[in-house]
mmCIF file of C-alpha atoms in Angstrom:
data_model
loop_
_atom_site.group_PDB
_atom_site.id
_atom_site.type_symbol
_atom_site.label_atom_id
_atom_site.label_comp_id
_atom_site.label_asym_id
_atom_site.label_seq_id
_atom_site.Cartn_x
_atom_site.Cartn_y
_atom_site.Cartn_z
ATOM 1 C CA UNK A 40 21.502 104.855 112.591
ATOM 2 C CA UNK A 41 21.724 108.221 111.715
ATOM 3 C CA UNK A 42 24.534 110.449 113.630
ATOM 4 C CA UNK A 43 26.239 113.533 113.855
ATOM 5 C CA UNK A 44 29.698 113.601 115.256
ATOM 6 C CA UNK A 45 30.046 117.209 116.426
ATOM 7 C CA UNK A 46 33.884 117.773 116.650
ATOM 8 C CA UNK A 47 35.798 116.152 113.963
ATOM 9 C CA UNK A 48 38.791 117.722 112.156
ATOM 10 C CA UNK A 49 38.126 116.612 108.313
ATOM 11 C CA UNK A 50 40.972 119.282 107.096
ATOM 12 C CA UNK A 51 43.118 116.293 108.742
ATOM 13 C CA UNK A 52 41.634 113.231 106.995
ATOM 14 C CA UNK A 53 41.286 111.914 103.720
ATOM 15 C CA UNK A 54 38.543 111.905 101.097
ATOM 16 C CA UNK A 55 38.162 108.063 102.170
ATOM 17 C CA UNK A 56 37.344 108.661 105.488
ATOM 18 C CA UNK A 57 34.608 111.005 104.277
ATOM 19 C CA UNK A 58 32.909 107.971 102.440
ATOM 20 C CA UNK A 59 33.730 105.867 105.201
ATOM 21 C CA UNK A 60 31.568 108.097 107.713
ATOM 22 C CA UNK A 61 28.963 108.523 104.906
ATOM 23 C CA UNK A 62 28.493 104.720 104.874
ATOM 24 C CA UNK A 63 28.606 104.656 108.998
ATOM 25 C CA UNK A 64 25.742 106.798 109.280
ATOM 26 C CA UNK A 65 27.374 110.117 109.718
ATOM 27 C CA UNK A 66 24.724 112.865 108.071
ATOM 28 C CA UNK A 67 26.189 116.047 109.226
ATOM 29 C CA UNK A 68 29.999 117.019 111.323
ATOM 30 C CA UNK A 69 30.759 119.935 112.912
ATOM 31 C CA UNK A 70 34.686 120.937 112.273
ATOM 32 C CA UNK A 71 36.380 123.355 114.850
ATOM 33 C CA UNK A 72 39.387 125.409 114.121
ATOM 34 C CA UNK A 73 42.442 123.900 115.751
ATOM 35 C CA UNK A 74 46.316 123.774 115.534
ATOM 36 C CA UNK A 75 47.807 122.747 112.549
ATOM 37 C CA UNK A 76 50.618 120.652 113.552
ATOM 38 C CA UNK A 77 53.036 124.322 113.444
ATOM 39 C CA UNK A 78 52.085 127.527 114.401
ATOM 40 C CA UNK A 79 51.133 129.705 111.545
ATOM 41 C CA UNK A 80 52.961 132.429 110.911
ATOM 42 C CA UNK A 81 50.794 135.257 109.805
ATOM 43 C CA UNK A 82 46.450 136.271 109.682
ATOM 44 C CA UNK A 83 46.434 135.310 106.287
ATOM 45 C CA UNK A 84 48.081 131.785 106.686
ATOM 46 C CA UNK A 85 44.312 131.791 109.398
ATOM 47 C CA UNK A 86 42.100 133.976 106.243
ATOM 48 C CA UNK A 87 43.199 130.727 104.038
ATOM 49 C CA UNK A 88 42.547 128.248 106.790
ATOM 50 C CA UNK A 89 38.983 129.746 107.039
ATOM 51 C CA UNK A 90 38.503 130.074 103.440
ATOM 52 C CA UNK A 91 39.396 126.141 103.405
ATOM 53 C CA UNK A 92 36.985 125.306 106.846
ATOM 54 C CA UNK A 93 34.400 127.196 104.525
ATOM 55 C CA UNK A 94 34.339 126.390 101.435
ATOM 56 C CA UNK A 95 36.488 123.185 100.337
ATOM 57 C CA UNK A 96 35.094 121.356 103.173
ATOM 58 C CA UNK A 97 31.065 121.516 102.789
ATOM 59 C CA UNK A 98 31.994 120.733 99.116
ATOM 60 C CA UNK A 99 33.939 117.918 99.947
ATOM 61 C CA UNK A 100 31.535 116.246 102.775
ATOM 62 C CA UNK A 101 28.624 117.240 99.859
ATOM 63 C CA UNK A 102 29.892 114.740 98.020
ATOM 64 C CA UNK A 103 29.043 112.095 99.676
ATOM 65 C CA UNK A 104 25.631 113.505 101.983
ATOM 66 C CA UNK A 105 27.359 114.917 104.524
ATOM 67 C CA UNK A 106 26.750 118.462 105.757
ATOM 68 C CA UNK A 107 29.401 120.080 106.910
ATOM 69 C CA UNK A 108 29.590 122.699 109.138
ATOM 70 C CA UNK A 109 32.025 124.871 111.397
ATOM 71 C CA UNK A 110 33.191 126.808 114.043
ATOM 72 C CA UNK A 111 36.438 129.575 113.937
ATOM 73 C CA UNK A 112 39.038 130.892 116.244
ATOM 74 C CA UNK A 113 42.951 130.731 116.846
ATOM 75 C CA UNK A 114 43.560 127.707 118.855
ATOM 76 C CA UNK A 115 44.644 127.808 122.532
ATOM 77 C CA UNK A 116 48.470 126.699 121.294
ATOM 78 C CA UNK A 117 48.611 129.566 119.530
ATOM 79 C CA UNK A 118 47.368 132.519 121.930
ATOM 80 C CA UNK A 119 50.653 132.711 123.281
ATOM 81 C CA UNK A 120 51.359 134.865 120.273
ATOM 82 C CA UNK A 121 48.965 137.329 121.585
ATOM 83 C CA UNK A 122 49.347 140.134 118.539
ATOM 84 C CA UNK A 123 48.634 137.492 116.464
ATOM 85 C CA UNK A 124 45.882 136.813 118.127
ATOM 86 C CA UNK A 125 44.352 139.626 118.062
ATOM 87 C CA UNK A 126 44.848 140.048 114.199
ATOM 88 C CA UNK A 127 43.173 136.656 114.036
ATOM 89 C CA UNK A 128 40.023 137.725 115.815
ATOM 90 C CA UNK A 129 39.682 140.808 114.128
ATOM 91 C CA UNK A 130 39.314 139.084 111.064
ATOM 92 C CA UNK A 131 37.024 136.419 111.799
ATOM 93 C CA UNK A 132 33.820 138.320 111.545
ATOM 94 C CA UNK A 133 34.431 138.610 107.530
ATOM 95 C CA UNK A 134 33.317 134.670 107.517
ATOM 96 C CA UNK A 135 30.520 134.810 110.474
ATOM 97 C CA UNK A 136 27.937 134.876 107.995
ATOM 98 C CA UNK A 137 29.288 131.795 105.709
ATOM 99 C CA UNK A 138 26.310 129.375 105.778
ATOM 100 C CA UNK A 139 28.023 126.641 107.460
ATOM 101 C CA UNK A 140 29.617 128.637 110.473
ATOM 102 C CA UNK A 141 27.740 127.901 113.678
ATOM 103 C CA UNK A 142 30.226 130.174 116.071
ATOM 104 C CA UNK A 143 33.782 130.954 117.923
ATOM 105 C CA UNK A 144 35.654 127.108 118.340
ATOM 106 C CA UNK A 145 37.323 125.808 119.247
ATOM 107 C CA UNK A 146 38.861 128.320 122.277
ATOM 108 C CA UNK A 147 39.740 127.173 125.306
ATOM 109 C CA UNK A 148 43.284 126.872 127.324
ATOM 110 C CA UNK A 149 45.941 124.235 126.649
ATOM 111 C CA UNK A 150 48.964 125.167 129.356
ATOM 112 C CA UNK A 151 46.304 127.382 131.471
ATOM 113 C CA UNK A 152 48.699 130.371 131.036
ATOM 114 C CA UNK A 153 48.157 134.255 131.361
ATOM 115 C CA UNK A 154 47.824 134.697 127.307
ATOM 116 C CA UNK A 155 45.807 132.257 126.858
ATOM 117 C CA UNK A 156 43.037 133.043 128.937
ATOM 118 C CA UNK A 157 43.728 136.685 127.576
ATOM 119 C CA UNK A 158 43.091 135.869 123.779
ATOM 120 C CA UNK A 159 40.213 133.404 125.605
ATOM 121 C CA UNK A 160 38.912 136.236 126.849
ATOM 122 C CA UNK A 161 38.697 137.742 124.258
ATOM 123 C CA UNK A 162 37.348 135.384 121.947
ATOM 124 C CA UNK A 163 34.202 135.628 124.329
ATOM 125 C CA UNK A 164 33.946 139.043 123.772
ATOM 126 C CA UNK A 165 33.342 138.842 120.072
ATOM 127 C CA UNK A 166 30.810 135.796 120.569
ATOM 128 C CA UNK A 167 28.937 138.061 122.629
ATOM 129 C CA UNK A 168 29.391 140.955 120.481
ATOM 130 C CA UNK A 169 28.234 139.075 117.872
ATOM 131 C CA UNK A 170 25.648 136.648 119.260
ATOM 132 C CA UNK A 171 27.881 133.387 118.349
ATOM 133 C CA UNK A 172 27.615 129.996 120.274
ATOM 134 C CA UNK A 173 30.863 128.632 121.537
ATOM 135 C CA UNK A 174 32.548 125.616 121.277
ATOM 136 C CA UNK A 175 35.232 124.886 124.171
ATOM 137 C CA UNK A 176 38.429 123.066 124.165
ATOM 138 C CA UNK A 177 39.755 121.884 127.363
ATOM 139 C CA UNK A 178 43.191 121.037 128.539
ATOM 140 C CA UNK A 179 44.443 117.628 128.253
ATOM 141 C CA UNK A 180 45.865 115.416 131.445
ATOM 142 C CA UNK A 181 47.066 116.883 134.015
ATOM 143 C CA UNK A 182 46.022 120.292 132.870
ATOM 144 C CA UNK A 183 42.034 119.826 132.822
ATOM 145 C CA UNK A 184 40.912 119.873 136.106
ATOM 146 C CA UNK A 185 42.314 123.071 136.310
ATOM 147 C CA UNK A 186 42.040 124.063 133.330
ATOM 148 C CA UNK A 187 37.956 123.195 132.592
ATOM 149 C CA UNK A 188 37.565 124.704 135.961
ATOM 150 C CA UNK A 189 39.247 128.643 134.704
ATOM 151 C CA UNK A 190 37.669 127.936 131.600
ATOM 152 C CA UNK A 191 34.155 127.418 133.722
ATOM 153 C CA UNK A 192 34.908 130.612 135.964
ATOM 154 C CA UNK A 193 36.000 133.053 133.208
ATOM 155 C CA UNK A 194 32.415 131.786 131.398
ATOM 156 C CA UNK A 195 30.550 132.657 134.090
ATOM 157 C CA UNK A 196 32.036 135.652 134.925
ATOM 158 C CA UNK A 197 30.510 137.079 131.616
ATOM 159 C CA UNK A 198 26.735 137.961 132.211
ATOM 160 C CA UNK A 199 26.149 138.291 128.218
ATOM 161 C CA UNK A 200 26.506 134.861 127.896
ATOM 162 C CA UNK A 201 23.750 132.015 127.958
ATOM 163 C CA UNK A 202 25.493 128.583 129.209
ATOM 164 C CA UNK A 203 22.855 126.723 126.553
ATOM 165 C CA UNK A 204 24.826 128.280 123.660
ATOM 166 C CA UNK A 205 28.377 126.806 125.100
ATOM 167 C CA UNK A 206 29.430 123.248 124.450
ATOM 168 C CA UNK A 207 32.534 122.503 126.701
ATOM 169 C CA UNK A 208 34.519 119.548 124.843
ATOM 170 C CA UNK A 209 36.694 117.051 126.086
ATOM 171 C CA UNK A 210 34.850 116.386 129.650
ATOM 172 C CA UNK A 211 35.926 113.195 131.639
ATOM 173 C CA UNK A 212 35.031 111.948 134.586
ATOM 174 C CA UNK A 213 36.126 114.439 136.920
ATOM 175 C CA UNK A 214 34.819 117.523 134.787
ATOM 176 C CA UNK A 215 31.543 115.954 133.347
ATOM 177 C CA UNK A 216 29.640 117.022 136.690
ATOM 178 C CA UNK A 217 30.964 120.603 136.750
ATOM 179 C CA UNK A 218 30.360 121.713 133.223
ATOM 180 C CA UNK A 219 26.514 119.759 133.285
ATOM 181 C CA UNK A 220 25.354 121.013 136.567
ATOM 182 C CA UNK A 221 26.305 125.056 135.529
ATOM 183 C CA UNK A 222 24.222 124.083 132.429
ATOM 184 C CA UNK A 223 26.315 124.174 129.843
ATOM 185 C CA UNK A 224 27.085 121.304 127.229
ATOM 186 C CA UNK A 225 29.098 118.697 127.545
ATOM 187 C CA UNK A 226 30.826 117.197 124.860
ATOM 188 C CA UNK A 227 32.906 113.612 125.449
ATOM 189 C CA UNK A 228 35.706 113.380 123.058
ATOM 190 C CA UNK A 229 36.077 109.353 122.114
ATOM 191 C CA UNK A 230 40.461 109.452 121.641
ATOM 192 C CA UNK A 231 43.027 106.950 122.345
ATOM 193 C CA UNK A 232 45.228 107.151 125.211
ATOM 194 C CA UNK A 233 44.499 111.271 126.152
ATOM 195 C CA UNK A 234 41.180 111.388 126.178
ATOM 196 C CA UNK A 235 37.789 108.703 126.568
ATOM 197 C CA UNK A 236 37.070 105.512 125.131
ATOM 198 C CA UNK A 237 33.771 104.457 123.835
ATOM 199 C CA UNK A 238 33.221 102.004 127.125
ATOM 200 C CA UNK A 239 33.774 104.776 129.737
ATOM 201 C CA UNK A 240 31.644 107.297 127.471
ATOM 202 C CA UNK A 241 28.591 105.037 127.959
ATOM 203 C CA UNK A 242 29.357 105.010 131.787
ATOM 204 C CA UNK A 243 29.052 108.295 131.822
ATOM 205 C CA UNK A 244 26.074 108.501 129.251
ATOM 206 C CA UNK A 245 24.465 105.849 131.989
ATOM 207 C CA UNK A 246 25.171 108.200 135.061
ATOM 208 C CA UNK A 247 24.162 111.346 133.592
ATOM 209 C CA UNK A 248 21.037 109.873 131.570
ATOM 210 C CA UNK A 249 22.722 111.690 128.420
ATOM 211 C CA UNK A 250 21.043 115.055 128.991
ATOM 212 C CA UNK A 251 23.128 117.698 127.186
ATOM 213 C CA UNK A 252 25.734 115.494 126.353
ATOM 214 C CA UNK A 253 27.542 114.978 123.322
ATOM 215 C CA UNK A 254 29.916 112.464 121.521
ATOM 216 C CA UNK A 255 32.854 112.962 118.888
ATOM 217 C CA UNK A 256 35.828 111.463 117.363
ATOM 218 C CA UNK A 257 37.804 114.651 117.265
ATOM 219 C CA UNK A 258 39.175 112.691 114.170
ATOM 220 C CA UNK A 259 42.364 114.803 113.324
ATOM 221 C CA UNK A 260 45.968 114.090 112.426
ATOM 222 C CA UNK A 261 46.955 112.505 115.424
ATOM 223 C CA UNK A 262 46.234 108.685 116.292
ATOM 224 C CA UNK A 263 42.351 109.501 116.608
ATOM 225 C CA UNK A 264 39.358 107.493 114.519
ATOM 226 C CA UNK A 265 37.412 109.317 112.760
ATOM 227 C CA UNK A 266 34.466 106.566 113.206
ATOM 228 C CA UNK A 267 34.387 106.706 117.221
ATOM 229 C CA UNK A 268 31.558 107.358 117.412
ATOM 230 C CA UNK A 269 29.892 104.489 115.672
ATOM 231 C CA UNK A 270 31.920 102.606 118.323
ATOM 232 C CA UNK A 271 30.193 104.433 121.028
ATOM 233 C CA UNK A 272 26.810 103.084 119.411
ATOM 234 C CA UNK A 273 27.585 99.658 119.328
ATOM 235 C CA UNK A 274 28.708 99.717 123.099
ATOM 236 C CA UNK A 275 25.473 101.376 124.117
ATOM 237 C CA UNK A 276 23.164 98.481 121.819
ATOM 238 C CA UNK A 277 26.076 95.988 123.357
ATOM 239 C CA UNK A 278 24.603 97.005 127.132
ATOM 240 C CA UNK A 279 21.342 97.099 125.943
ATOM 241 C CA UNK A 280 20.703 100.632 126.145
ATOM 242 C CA UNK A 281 17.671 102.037 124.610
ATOM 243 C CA UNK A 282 17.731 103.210 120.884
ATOM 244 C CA UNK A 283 15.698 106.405 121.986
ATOM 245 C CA UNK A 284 18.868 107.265 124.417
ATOM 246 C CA UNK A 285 20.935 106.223 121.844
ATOM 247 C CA UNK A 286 20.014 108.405 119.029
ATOM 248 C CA UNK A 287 19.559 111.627 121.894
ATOM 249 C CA UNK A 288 23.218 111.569 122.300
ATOM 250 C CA UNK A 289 24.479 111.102 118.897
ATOM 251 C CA UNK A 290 21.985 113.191 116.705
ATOM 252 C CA UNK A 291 18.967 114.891 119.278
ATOM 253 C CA UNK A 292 21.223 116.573 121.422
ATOM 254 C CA UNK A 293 23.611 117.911 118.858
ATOM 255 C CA UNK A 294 20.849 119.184 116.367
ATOM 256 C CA UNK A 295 19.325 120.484 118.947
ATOM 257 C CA UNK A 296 22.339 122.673 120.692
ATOM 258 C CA UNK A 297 23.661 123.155 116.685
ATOM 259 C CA UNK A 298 20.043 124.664 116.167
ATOM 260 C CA UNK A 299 20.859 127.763 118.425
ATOM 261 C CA UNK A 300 23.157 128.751 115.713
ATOM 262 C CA UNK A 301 21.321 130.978 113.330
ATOM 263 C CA UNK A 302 23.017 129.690 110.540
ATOM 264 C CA UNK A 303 22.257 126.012 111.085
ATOM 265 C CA UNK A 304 20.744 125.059 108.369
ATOM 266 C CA UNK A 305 20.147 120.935 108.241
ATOM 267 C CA UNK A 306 18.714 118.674 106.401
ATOM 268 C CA UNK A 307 17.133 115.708 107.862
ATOM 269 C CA UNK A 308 17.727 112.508 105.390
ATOM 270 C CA UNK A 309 14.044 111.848 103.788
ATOM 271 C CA UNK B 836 20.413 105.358 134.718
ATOM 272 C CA UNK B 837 21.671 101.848 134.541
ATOM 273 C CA UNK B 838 21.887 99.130 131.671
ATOM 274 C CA UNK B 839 20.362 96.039 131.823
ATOM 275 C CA UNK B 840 23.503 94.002 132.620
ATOM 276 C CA UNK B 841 24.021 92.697 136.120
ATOM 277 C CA UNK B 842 27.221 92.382 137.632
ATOM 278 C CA UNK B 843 27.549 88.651 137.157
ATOM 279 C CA UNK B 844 27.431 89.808 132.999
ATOM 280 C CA UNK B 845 29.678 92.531 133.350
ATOM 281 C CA UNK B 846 32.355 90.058 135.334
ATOM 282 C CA UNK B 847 31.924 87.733 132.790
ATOM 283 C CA UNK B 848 32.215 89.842 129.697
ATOM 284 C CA UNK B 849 35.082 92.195 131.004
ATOM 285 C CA UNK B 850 37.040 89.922 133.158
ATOM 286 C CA UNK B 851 39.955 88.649 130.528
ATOM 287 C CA UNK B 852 40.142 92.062 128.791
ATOM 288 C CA UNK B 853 40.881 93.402 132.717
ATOM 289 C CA UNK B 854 42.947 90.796 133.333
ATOM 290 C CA UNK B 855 44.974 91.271 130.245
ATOM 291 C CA UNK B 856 45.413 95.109 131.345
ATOM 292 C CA UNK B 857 46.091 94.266 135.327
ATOM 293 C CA UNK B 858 48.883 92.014 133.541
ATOM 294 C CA UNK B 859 50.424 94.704 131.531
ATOM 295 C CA UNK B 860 50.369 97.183 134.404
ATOM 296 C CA UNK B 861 52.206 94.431 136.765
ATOM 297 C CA UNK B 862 54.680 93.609 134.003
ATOM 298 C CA UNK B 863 55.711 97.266 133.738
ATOM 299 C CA UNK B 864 56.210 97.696 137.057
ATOM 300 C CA UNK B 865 58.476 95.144 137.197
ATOM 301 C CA UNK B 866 59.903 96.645 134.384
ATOM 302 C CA UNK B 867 60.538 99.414 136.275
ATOM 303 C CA UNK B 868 61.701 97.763 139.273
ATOM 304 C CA UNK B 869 64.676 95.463 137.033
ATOM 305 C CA UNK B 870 65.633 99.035 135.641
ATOM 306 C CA UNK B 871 66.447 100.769 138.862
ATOM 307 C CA UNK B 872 68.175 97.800 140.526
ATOM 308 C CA UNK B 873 71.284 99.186 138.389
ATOM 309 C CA UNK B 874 69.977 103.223 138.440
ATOM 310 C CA UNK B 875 67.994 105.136 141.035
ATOM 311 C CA UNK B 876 64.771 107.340 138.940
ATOM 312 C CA UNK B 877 65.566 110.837 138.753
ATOM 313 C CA UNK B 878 63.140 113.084 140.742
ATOM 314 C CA UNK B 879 60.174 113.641 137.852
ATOM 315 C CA UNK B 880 60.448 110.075 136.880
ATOM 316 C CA UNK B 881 60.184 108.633 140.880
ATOM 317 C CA UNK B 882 57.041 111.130 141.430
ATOM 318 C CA UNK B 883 55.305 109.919 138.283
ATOM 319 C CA UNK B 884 55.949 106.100 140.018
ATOM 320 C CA UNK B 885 54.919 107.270 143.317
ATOM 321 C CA UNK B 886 51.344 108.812 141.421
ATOM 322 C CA UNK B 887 50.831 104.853 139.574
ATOM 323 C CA UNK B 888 51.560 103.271 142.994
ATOM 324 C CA UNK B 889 48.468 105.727 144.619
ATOM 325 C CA UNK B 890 46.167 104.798 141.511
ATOM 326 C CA UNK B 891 46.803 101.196 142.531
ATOM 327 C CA UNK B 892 45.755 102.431 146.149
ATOM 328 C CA UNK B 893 42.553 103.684 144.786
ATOM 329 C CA UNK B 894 41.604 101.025 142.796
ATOM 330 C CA UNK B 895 41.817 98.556 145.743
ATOM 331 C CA UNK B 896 39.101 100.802 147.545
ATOM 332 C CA UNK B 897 35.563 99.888 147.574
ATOM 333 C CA UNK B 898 34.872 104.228 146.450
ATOM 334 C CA UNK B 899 31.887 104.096 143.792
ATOM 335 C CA UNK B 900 33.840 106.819 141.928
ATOM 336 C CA UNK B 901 37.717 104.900 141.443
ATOM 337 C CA UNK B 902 37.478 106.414 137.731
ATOM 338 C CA UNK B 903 36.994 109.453 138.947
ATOM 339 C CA UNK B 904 38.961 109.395 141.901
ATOM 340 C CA UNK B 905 42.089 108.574 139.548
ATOM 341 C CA UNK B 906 41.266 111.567 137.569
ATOM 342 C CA UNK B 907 41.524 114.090 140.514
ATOM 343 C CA UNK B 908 45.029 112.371 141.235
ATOM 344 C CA UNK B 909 46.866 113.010 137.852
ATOM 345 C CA UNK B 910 45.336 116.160 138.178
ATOM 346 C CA UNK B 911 46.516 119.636 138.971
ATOM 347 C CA UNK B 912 44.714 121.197 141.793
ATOM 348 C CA UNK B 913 42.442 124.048 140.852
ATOM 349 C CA UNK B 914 43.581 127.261 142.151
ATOM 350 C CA UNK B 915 40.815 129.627 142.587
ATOM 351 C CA UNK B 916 43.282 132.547 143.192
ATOM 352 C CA UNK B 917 44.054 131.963 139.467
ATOM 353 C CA UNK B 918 42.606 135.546 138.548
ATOM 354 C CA UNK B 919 44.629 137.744 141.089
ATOM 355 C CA UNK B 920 47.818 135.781 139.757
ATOM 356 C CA UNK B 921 47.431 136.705 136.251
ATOM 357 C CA UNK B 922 46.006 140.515 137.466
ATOM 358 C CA UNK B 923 42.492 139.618 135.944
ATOM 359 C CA UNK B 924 39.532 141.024 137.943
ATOM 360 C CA UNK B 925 36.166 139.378 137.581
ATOM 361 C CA UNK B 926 33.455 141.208 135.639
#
């Protein structure tokens, strides 16, 4: 079958893995910004970063069928250098109009702290500003509840913005209701230990009916596997789910929230 | 939205991989237990103990949301007064 994983970090992974996904099924990824492993020191460290989420990227997922495409921001981890941050997001609109950048991602909180919802803030601002859809990262652990739930009030606070141009990542089972029900997007992150596995993914597929809900590896440089969500097929065809739920969540559902993005541009295999 | 599995498949498919995790979480807390019969847990470690021997609590319940319900428990409560703490107003 034919999927899209939505939130995978291919900077991280090899030129293997990009075959590997090729020969899973994988037809087109959508690659966040994110944390590098060490904060970077300077906006040009992020102009390079950009240039490489860009350019070398979509050349290297061409290769082998794969469209790539991509979202930009300074991570969460990183707002706490605030003048940074702002440098960042001043900058960012020179690559809004690359052809595979589909909006501001991923932004979020990490800690929930003061500058981070500050440099979230304004991170919405300039989607709005510049009609962008969003892709959110929330907090890990302990931190999400909270965290998804500042993330959900500081969204709603801000009139400009339509909730069907927002995909919240990361939901579990006690965010999944929250972020669906104020309609935004809801995107289930399949990651050892931290986050979901495939099995309770498909519960909550099963309890939500899979309506404007995603799946992704989040395939980075930490333990993660990049072909999660192939996993997360065979456990729906394992329970007998139907194929037309099936492909919804893993290639409906993200063309069609990807297809609010101007600049989405896909190609459907012939 | 259910799949076509009834519980009688689901008990049968899942029960040795649940067993096999029921077994690990038993064996650390005996772990656990051998450790502090020669040192007492310091304060962060005891209240992380206390939160596993709760999730136990819940899972014994017959609550049709135990994943869920764990969830809220490692959890940090929301605080909707988040906004006057950090001097934010709402738009």
């Amino acid at each position: 079958m034919d999927y899209i994983d939505p939130h995978i970090h291919m900077v991280s992974r090899t030129t293997d893995d990009y075959a590997t996904l090729a020969r899973m099924g994988c037809v087109a990824m959508s690659e966040p910004a994110f944390w590098a492993g060490y904060d970077r020191g300077s906006v040009d460290g992020f102009r390079d970063y950009f240039r490489q989420l860009t350019e070398t990227e979509p050349a290297r997922a061409a290769q082998y069928g794969i469209q790539h495409f991509t979202w930009l921001c300074i991570n969460a981890k990183e707002a706490e250098n605030v003048s940074l941050s702002r440098e960042v997001i001043a900058m960012i609109p020179e690559f809004l109009d690359k052809p595979n950048v589909l909006g501001i991602g991923e932004i979020g909180l990490n800690k929930n702290t003061k500058n981070e919802a500050t440099i979230f803030l304004e991170h919405l601002d300039l989607a709005a500003k510049y009609g962008q859809s969003i892709l959110i990262h929330t907090p890990h652990l302990e931190d999400k509840y909270q965290g998804t739930r500042m993330i959900l009030d500081m969204l709603c606070d801000d009139q400009r913005l339509d909730p069907d141009r927002v995909l919240v990542d990361h939901v579990e089972e006690h965010t999944i209701s929250e972020v669906l029900d104020r309609g935004f997007w809801g995107g289930m992150t399949l990651y050892p230990v931290t986050k979901c596995t495939p099995e309770r993914a498909v519960d909550m597929i099963e309890q939500t009916g899979g309506e404007r809900l995603l799946a992704n590896s989040a395939g980075d440089w930490g333990p993660s596997k990049p072909t999660a969500v192939p996993d997360l097929i065979f456990e729906m065809r394992r329970r007998s789910l139907p194929e037309s739920l099936i492909r919804k969540v893993v290639y409906d559902n993200p063309l069609e929230f990807f297809s609010k993005s101007k600049q989405f541009n896909f190609t459907p295999r012939g | 939205m259910t799949n076509e599995r009834n519980g009688d498949a689901i008990v049968a498919e899942s029960f040795l991989d649940v067993r096999a995790k029921l077994l690990e979480v038993a064996a650390t807390l005996d772990r656990i237990d051998r450790a502090c019969q020669s040192e007492t847990l310091q304060e962060a470690a005891q209240s992380k103990r206390d939160l596993l021997g709760e999730a136990t609590k819940i899972l014994l319940s017959d609550a049709p949301n135990r994943a869920e319900q764990l969830q809220q428990l490692f959890s940090r409560e929301y605080d909707a007064d988040w906004r006057e703490q950090f001097g934010f107003t709402a738009n």
